[in-house]
CSV table of C-alpha atoms and ligand atoms in Angstrom, one decimal:
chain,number,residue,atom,x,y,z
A,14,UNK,CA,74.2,-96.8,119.2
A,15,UNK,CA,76.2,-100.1,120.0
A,16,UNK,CA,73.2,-101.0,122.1
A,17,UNK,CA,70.3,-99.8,119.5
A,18,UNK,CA,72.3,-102.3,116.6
A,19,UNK,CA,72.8,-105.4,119.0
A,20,UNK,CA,69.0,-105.5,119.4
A,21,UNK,CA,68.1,-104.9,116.2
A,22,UNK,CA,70.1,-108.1,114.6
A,23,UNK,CA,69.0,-110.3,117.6
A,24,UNK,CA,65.5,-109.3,116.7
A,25,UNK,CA,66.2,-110.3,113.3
A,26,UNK,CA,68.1,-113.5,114.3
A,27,UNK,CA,65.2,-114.9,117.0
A,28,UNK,CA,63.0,-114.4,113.7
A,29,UNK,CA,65.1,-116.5,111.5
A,30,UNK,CA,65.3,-113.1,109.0
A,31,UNK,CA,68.8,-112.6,109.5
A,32,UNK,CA,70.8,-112.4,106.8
A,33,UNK,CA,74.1,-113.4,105.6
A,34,UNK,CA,76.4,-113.0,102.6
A,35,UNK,CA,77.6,-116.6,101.2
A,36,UNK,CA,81.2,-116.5,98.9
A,37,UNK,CA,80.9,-117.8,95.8
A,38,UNK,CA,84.8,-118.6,94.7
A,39,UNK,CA,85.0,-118.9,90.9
A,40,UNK,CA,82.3,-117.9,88.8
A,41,UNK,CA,78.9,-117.8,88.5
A,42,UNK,CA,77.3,-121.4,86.9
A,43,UNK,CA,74.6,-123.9,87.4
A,44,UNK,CA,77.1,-125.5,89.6
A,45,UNK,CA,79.2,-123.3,91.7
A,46,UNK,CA,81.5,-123.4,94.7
A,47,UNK,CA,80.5,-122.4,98.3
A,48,UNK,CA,82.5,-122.3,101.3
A,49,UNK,CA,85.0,-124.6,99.6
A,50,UNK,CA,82.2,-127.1,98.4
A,51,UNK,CA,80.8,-127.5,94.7
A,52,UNK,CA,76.5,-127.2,94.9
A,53,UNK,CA,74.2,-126.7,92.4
A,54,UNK,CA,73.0,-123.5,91.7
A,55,UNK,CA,69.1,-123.5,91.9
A,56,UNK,CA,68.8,-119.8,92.9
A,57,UNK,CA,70.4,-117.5,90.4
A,58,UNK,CA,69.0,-115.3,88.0
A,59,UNK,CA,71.6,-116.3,85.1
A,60,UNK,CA,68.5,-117.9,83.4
A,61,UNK,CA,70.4,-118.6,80.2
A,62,UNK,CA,74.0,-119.5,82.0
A,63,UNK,CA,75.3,-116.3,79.9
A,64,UNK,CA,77.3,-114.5,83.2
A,65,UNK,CA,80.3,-117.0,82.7
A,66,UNK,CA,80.3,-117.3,79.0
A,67,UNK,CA,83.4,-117.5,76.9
A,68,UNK,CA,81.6,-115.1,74.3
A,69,UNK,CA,81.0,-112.6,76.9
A,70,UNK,CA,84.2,-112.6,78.6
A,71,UNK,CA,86.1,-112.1,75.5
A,72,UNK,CA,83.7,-109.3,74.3
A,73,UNK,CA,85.0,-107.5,77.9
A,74,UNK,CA,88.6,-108.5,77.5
A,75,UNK,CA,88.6,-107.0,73.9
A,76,UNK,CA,87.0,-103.9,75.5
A,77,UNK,CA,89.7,-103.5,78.2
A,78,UNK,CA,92.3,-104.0,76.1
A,79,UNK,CA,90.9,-100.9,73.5
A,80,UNK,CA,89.1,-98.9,76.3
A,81,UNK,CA,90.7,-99.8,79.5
A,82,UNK,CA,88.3,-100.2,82.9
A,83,UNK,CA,86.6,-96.9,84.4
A,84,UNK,CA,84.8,-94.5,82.6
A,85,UNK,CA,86.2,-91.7,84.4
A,86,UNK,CA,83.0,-89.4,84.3
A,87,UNK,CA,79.8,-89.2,84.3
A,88,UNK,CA,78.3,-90.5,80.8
A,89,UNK,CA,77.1,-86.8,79.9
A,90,UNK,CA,80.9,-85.1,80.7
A,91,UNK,CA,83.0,-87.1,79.0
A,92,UNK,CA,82.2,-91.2,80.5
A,93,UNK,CA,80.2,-92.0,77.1
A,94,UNK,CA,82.1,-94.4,75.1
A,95,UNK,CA,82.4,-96.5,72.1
A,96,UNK,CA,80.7,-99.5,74.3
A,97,UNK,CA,77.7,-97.3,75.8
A,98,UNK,CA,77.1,-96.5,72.4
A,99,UNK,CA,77.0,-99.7,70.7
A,100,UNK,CA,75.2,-101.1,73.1
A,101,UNK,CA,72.2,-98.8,73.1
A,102,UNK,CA,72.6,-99.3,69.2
A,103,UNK,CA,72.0,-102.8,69.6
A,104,UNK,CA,69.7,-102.6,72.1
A,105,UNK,CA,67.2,-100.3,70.1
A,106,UNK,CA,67.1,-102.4,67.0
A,107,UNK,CA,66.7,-105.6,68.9
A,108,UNK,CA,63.5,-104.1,71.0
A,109,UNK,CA,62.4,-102.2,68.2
A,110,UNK,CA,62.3,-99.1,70.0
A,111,UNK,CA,63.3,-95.8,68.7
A,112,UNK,CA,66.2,-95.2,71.0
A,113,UNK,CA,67.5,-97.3,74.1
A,114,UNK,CA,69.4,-95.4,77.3
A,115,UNK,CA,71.5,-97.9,79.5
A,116,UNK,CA,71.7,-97.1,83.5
A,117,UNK,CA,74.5,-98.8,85.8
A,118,UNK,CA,71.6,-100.5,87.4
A,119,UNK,CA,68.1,-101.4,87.2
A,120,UNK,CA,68.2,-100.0,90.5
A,121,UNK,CA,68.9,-96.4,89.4
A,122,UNK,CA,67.2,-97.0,86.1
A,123,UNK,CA,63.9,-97.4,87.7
A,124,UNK,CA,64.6,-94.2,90.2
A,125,UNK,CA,66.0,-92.3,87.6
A,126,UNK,CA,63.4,-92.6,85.4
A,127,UNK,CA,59.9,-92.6,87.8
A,128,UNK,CA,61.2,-89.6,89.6
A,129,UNK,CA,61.9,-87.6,86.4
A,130,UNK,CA,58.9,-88.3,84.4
A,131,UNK,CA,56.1,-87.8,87.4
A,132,UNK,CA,55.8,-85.5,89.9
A,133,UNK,CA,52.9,-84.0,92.6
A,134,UNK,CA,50.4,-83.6,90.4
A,135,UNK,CA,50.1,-86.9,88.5
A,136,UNK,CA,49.3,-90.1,89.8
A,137,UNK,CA,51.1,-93.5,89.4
A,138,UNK,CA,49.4,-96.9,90.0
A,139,UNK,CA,51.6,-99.4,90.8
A,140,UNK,CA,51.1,-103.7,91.7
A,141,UNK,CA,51.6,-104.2,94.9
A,142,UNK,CA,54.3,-107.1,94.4
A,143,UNK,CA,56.7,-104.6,92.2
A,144,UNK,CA,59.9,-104.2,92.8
A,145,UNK,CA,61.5,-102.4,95.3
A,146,UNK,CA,63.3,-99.9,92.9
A,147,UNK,CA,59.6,-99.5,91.1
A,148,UNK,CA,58.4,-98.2,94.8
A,149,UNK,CA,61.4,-96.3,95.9
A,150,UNK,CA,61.4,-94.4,92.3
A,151,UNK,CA,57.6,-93.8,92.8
A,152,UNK,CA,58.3,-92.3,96.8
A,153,UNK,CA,61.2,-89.8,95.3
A,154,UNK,CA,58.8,-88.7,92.3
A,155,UNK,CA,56.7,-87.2,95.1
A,156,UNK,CA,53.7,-88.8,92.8
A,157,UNK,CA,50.2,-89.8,94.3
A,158,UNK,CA,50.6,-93.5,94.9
A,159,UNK,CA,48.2,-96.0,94.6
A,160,UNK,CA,49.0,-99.8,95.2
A,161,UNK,CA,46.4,-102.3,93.6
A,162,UNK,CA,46.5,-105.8,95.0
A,163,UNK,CA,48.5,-108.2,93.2
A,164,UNK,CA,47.4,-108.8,89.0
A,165,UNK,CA,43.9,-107.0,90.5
A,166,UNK,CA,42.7,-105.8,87.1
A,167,UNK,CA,39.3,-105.2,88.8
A,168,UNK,CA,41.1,-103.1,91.7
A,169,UNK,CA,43.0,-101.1,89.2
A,170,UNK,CA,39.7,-100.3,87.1
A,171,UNK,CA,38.2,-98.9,90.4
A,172,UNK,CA,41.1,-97.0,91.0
A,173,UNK,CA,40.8,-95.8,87.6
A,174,UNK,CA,37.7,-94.5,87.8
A,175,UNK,CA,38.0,-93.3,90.9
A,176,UNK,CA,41.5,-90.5,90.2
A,177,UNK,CA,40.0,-87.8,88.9
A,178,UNK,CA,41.6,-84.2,88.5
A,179,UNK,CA,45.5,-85.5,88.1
A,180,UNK,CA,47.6,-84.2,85.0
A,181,UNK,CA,49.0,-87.3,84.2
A,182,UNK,CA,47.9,-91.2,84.7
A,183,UNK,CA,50.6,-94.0,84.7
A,184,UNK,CA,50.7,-97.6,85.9
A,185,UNK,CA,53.8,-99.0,86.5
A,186,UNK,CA,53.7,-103.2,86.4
A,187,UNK,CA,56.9,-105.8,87.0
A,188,UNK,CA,56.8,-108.2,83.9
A,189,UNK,CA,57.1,-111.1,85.8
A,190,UNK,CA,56.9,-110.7,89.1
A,191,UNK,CA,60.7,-112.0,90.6
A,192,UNK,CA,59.6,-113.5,94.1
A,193,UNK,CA,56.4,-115.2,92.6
A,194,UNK,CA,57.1,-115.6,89.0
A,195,UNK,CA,53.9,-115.4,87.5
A,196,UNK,CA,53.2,-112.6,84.8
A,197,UNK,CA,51.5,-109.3,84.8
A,198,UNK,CA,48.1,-109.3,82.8
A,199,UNK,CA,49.8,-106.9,80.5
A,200,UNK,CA,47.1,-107.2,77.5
A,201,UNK,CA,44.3,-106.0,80.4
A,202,UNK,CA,46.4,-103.5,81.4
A,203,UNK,CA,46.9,-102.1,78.0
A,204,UNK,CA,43.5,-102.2,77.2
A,205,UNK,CA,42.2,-100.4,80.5
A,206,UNK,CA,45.1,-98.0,80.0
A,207,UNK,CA,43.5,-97.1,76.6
A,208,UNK,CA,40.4,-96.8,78.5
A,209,UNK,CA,41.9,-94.4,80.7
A,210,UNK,CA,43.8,-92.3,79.2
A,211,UNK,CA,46.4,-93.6,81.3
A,212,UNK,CA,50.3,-94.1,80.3
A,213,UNK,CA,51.9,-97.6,81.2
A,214,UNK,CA,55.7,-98.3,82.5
A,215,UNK,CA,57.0,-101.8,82.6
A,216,UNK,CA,59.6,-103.2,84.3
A,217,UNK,CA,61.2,-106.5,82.2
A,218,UNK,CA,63.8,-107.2,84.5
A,219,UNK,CA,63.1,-110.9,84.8
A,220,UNK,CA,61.7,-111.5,81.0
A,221,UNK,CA,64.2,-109.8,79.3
A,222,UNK,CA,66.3,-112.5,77.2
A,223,UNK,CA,63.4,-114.9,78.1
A,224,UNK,CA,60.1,-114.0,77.1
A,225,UNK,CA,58.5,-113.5,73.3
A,226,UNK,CA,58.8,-115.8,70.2
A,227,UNK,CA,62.7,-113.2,70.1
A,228,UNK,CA,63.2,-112.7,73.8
A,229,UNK,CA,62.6,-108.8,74.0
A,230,UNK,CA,59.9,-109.4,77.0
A,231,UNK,CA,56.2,-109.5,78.3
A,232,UNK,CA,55.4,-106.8,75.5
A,233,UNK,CA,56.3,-108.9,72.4
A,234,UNK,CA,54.7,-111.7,74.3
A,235,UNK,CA,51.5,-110.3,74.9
A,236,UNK,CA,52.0,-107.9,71.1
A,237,UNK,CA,51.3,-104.8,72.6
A,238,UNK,CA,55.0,-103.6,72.5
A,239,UNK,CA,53.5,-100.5,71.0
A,240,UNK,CA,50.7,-99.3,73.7
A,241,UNK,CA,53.9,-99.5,76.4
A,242,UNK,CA,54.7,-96.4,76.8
A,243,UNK,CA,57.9,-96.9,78.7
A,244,UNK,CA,60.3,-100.3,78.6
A,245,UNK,CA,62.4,-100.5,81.4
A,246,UNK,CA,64.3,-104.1,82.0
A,247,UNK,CA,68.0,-105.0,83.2
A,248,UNK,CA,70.8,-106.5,81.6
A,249,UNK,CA,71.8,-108.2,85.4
A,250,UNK,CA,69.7,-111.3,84.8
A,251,UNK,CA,69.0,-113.6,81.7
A,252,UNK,CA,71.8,-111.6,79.6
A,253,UNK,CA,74.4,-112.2,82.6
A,254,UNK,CA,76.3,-108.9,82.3
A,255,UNK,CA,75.5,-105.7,84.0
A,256,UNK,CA,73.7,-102.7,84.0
A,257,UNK,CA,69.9,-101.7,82.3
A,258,UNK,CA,68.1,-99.9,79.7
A,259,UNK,CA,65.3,-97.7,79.2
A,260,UNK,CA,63.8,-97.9,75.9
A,261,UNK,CA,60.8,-95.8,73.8
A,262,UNK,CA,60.8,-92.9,71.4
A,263,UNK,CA,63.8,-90.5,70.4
A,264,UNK,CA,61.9,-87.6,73.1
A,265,UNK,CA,61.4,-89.9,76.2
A,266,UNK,CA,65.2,-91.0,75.7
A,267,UNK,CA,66.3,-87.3,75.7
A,268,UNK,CA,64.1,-86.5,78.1
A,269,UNK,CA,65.2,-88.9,80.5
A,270,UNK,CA,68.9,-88.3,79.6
A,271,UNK,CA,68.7,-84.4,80.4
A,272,UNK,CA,66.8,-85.4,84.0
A,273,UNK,CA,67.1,-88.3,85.7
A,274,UNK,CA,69.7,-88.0,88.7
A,275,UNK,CA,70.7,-91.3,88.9
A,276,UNK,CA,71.9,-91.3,84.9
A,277,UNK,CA,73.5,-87.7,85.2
A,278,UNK,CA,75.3,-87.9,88.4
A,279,UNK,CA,77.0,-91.3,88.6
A,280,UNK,CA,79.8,-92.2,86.6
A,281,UNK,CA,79.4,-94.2,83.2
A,282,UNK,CA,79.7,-98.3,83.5
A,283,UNK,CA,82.6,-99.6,82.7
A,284,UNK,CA,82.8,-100.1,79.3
A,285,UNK,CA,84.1,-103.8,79.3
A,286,UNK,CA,80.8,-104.1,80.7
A,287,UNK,CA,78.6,-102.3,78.0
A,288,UNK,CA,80.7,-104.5,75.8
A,289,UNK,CA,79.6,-108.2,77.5
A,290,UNK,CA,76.0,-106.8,77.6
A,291,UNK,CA,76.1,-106.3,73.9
A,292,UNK,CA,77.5,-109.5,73.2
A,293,UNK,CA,74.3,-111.1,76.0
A,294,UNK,CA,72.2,-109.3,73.2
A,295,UNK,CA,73.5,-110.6,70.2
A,296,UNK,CA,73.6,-114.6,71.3
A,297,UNK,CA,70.1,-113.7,72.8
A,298,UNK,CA,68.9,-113.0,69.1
A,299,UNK,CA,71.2,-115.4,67.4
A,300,UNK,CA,70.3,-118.6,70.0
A,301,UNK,CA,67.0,-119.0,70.3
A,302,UNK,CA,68.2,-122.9,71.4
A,303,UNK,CA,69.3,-121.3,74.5
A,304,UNK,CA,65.6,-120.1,75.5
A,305,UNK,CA,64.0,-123.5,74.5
A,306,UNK,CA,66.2,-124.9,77.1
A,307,UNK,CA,65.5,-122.9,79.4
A,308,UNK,CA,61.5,-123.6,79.1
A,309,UNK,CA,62.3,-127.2,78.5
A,310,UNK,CA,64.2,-127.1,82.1
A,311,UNK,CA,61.5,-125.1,83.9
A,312,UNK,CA,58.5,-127.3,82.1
A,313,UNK,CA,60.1,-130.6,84.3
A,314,UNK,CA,60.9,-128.9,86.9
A,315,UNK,CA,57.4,-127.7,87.0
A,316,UNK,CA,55.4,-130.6,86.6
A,317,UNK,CA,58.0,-132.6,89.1
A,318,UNK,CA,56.9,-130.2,91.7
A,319,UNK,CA,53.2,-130.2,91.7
A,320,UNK,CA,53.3,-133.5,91.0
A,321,UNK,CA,54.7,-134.1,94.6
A,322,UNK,CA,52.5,-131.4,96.1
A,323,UNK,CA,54.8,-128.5,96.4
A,324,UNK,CA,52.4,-125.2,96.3
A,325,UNK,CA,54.1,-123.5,93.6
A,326,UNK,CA,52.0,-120.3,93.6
A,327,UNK,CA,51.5,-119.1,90.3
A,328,UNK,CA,54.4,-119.4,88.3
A,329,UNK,CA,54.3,-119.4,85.1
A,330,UNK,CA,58.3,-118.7,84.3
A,331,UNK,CA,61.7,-120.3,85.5
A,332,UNK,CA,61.3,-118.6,89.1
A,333,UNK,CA,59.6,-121.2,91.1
A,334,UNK,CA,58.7,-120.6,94.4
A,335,UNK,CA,57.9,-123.4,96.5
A,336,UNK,CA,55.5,-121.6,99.4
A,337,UNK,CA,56.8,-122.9,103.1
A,338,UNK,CA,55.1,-119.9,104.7
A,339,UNK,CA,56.8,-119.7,108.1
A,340,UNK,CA,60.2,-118.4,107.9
A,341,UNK,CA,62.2,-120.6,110.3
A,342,UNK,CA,60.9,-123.4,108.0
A,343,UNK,CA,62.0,-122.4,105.1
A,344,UNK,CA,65.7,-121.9,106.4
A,345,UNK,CA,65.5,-125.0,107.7
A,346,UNK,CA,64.6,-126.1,104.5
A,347,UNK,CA,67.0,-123.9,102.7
A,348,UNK,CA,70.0,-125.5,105.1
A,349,UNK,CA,69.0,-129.1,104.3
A,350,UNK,CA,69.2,-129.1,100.7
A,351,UNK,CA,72.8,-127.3,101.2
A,352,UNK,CA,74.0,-130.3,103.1
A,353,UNK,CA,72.8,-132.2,99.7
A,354,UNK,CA,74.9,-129.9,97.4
A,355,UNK,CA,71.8,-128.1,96.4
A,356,UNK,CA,71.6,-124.2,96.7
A,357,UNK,CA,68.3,-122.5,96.8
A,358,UNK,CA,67.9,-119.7,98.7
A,359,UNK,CA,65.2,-119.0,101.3
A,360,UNK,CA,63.4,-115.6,101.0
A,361,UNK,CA,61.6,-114.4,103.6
A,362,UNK,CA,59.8,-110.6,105.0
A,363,UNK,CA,60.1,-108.2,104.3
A,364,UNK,CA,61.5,-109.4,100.5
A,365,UNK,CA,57.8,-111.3,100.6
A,366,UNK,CA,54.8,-110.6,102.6
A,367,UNK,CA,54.3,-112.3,105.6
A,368,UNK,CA,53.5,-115.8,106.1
A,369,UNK,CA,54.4,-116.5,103.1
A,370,UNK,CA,58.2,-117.6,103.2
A,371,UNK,CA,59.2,-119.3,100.4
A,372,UNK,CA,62.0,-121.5,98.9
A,373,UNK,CA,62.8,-119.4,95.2
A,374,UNK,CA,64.3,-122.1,92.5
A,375,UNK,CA,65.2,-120.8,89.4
A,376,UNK,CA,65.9,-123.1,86.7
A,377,UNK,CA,68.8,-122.4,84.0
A,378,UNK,CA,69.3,-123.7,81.1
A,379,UNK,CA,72.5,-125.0,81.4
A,380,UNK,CA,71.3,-127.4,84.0
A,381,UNK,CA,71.8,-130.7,82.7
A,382,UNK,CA,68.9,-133.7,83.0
A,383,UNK,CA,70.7,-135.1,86.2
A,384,UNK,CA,70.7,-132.2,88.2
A,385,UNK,CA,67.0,-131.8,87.6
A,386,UNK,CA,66.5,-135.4,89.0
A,387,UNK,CA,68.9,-135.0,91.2
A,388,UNK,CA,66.7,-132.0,92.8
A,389,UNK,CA,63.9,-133.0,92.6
A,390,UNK,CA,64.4,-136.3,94.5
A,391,UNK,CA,66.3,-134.7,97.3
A,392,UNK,CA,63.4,-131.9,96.9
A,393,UNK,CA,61.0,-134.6,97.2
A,394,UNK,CA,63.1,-136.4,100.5
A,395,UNK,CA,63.2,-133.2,102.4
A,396,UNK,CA,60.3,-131.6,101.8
A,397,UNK,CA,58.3,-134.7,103.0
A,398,UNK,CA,61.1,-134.8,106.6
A,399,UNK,CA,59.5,-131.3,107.3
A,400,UNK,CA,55.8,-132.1,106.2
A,401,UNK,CA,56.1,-129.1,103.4
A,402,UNK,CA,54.6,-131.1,100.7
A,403,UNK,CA,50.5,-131.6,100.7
A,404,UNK,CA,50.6,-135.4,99.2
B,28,PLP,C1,66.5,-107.2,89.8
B,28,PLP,C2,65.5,-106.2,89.5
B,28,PLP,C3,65.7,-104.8,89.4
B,28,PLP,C4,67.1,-104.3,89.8
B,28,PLP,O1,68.0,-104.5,88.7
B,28,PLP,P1,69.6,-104.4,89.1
B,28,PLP,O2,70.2,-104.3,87.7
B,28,PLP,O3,69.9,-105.7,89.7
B,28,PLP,O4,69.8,-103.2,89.9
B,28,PLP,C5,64.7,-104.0,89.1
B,28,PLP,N1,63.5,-104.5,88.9
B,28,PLP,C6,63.2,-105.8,89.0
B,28,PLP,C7,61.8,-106.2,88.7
B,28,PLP,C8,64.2,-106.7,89.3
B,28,PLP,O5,63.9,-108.0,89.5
């Protein structure tokens, strides 16, 4: 055993894909402190700087104090509180949806809710770049599974076409796509799903808080909120809490409520955590300022970067990869911008496919002008050092 682990991990090391947990002391910010040294925080996915806001922490504090911490059961025995309630509440009326569920975690969310919706018979197409949880739901649902390459709209018409004789049709898309941060073609999809006669599932987690003229996502971006059949998206990224939500009419809610596992047999969230999420939700709606930053932010970033000859892929959001390819590289790179204060991560196979090892920066919009400049000259200084930029 001993023997079989200490091969493994050198494997891993000689391949520059080992990994390693970093402490972050305080909390989470667009500057925050790393082994005892203050960096700026190009790699989170606190797009709108809400996970250390005063309005949040009170919301949780005011929680405690009524509700305490654990939830002590499971949401359906007696773990369904005052907090869990008001924030699907909230959560309903702000995506317009019928009823909202919350999970513990996008994680189990997107489990939960593939593996009790589809089964053998039906058959579920899925991007190829979705998330990990969107995959790992679809392999427990037992469903037939079809991958279609990456935004393929002319792949997933074949396929289409080509599934005859299975009860149900669904295809299951990440809104924008976390390691590449370009979008899904959700007005095609739609529209072939109409086609079809095909049911669609989308996973917001990353344009959740962001996305839309009000922040609700991809769907109110594109207007088809209504021809989604299922809204998935977490509350762990642009509203800084904890936790995720399923949203879609009063007999998909209660469906998924009476069978998804991973919402009947875990515990209930904390409710000082339902509580910050509803506050996220609220100064989402109420401070639209905070999204124009944001765009502002990624917009210079953006422009800095191509402008220097950074391959940025395709983004099209505040997650922008800058492609290195070779993973040593990009660790390299990763570990020189540390040693300038700057923290992006590098993200590597099997995260991303391979060869294509990248540098992910994700813009906030708390940063301020300077540390944009700052970046991208240091950005610009390194990246020419290791010949990663084309000009
Ligand atoms: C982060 C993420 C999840 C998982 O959400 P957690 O709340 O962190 O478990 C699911 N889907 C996508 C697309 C994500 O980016």
């Amino acid at each position: 055993m001993e023997l079989f682990l200490e091969n493994t991990l050198n494997q891993l090391e000689q391949n520059g894909l080992k990994r390693r947990l970093r402490c972050v002391e305080g909390s989470q910010g667009a500057k925050i402190v790393i082994d005892g040294k203050e960096v700026l925080n190009f790699c989170s996915n606190n797009y709108l700087g809400l996970a250390d806001d005063v309005r949040l922490r009170q919301a949780a504090a005011e929680s405690l104090e009524h509700e305490g911490f654990g939830a002590g059961a499971s949401r359906l025995v007696c773990g369904h509180m005052q907090a869990h309630e008001n924030l699907e509440k909230e959560l309903a009326a702000f995506k317009g949806a019928q009823r909202a569920l919350v999970f513990s975690t996008g994680y189990m969310a997107n489990i939960g809710i593939i593996s009790s919706l589809f089964g053998r018979e039906d058959i579920i197409f899925s991007d190829r770049l979705n998330h990990a949880s969107i995959i790992d739901g679809i392999l427990l649902s037992q469903a037939k599974f079809k991958r279609y390459a990456h935004c393929d709209m002319v792949a997933l018409e074949k396929m289409l076409q080509e599934s005859e004789g299975f009860k149900r049709r669904v295809i299951i898309t990440d809104s924008v796509f976390s390691m590449d941060g370009d979008i899904a073609p959700l007005d095609k999809i739609v529209e072939l799903a109409q086609k079809y006669d095909c049911l669609v599932m989308i996973d917001e987690a990353h344009a959740f808080g962001i996305m839309g003229e009000n922040g609700t996502g991809l769907a109110e971006y594109f207007c088809v909120s209504d021809q989604v059949d299922i809204q998935m998206g977490t509350l762990s990224k642009a509203a800084g809490s904890f936790g995720a939500y399923v949203c879609g009419s009063e007999k998909l809610i209660e469906f998924v409520l009476n069978k998804a596992r991973s919402f009947i047999y875990t515990t209930g969230m904390p409710p000082s955590v339902a509580a910050a999420s509803c506050k996220a939700v609220q100064i989402i709606q109420k401070d639209p300022d905070l999204r124009q930053r944001l765009w502002d932010n990624t917009r210079y970033v953006k422009a800095a970067l191509e402008r220097i000859g950074f391959d940025t892929m395709n983004s099209q959001t505040p997650i922008i990869p800058i492609l290195v390819k070779d993973s040593s590289l990009a660790l390299q790179f990763s570990m020189a911008l540390l040693e300038e204060n700057i923290f992006i991560s590098a993200i590597r196979p099997p995260t991303v496919p391979q060869d294509t090892a990248r540098l992910r920066l994700t813009v906030m919009a708390t940063h301020q002008q300077s540390d944009l400049d700052y970046l991208i000259n240091k950005l610009q200084d390194i990246g020419e050092r290791l010949g990663i930029c084309q000009n």
